[in-house]
Amino acid sequence: NRMNNHESIDEIITNWSKSISKFEIVEKLQSLNISAAPVNNSRDLLTNSQYKHRNFFEKIEHHEDTNIGQRIY
């Protein structure tokens, strides 16, 4: 039963997933018809090729009084 063995299952998954990227994990799981998606951080989003291709983010120049400069949103 999966619930009775959840600690050993978690350990197996943790050890397996340490050596590969979250994107490789998603690809592998999806190739086995297991629903999966990465949990992305802001860096992942800003470097995503699909978002870049679609010019999803814009560079905004803040007013000079803010001392923020240019940022990508």
Short mmCIF file of C-alpha atoms in Angstrom, two decimals:
data_model
loop_
_atom_site.label_atom_id
_atom_site.label_comp_id
_atom_site.label_asym_id
_atom_site.label_seq_id
_atom_site.Cartn_x
_atom_site.Cartn_y
_atom_site.Cartn_z
CA ASN A 1 0.00 0.00 0.00
CA ARG A 2 1.39 3.36 -1.08
CA MET A 3 0.41 5.19 2.13
CA ASN A 4 2.07 2.59 4.34
CA ASN A 5 5.28 2.92 2.32
CA HIS A 6 5.26 6.65 1.67
CA GLU A 7 8.56 7.29 3.49
CA SER A 8 10.49 4.75 1.45
CA ILE A 9 8.77 5.92 -1.75
CA ASP A 10 9.69 9.54 -0.93
CA GLU A 11 13.30 8.50 -0.36
CA ILE A 12 13.46 6.69 -3.71
CA ILE A 13 11.98 9.68 -5.55
CA THR A 14 14.28 12.13 -3.73
CA ASN A 15 17.40 10.12 -4.58
CA TRP A 16 16.32 9.75 -8.22
CA SER A 17 15.46 13.41 -8.67
CA LYS A 18 18.69 14.77 -7.13
CA SER A 19 20.73 13.96 -10.22
CA ILE A 20 18.51 15.50 -12.91
CA SER A 21 16.83 18.84 -13.56
CA LYS A 22 13.17 19.48 -12.90
CA PHE A 23 12.69 19.83 -16.65
CA GLU A 24 14.18 16.37 -17.26
CA ILE A 25 11.91 14.96 -14.56
CA VAL A 26 8.84 16.51 -16.20
CA GLU A 27 9.87 15.21 -19.63
CA LYS A 28 10.43 11.70 -18.29
CA LEU A 29 7.15 11.61 -16.37
CA GLN A 30 5.16 12.99 -19.30
CA SER A 31 6.72 10.41 -21.62
CA LEU A 32 5.20 7.80 -19.29
CA ASN A 33 1.78 9.52 -19.50
CA ILE A 34 2.11 10.86 -15.96
CA SER A 35 0.83 14.41 -15.57
CA ALA A 36 3.69 16.64 -14.46
CA ALA A 37 4.80 20.25 -14.65
CA PRO A 38 7.76 22.11 -13.17
CA VAL A 39 7.39 24.56 -10.32
CA ASN A 40 9.11 27.59 -11.81
CA ASN A 41 10.79 30.49 -10.09
CA SER A 42 11.14 33.98 -11.55
CA ARG A 43 14.47 33.15 -13.21
CA ASP A 44 12.89 30.16 -14.97
CA LEU A 45 10.14 32.41 -16.29
CA LEU A 46 12.49 35.16 -17.47
CA THR A 47 14.70 32.68 -19.33
CA ASN A 48 11.85 30.60 -20.79
CA SER A 49 12.28 30.40 -24.59
CA GLN A 50 8.52 30.50 -25.24
CA TYR A 51 8.06 33.67 -23.20
CA LYS A 52 11.09 35.24 -24.91
CA HIS A 53 9.78 34.34 -28.35
CA ARG A 54 6.41 35.94 -27.57
CA ASN A 55 7.99 39.03 -25.95
CA PHE A 56 5.93 38.25 -22.88
CA PHE A 57 7.98 40.46 -20.56
CA GLU A 58 8.69 44.15 -21.09
CA LYS A 59 11.58 46.34 -20.01
CA ILE A 60 10.32 49.25 -17.99
CA GLU A 61 12.36 52.35 -17.22
CA HIS A 62 11.45 53.72 -13.80
CA HIS A 63 11.52 57.41 -13.04
CA GLU A 64 15.05 58.50 -12.16
CA ASP A 65 13.97 59.69 -8.70
CA THR A 66 13.23 56.10 -7.70
CA ASN A 67 16.84 54.93 -8.23
CA ILE A 68 15.37 51.67 -9.57
CA GLY A 69 16.51 52.02 -13.19
CA GLN A 70 15.36 49.57 -15.83
CA ARG A 71 13.61 46.32 -14.86
CA ILE A 72 11.93 43.49 -16.73
CA TYR A 73 8.28 42.79 -15.90
#
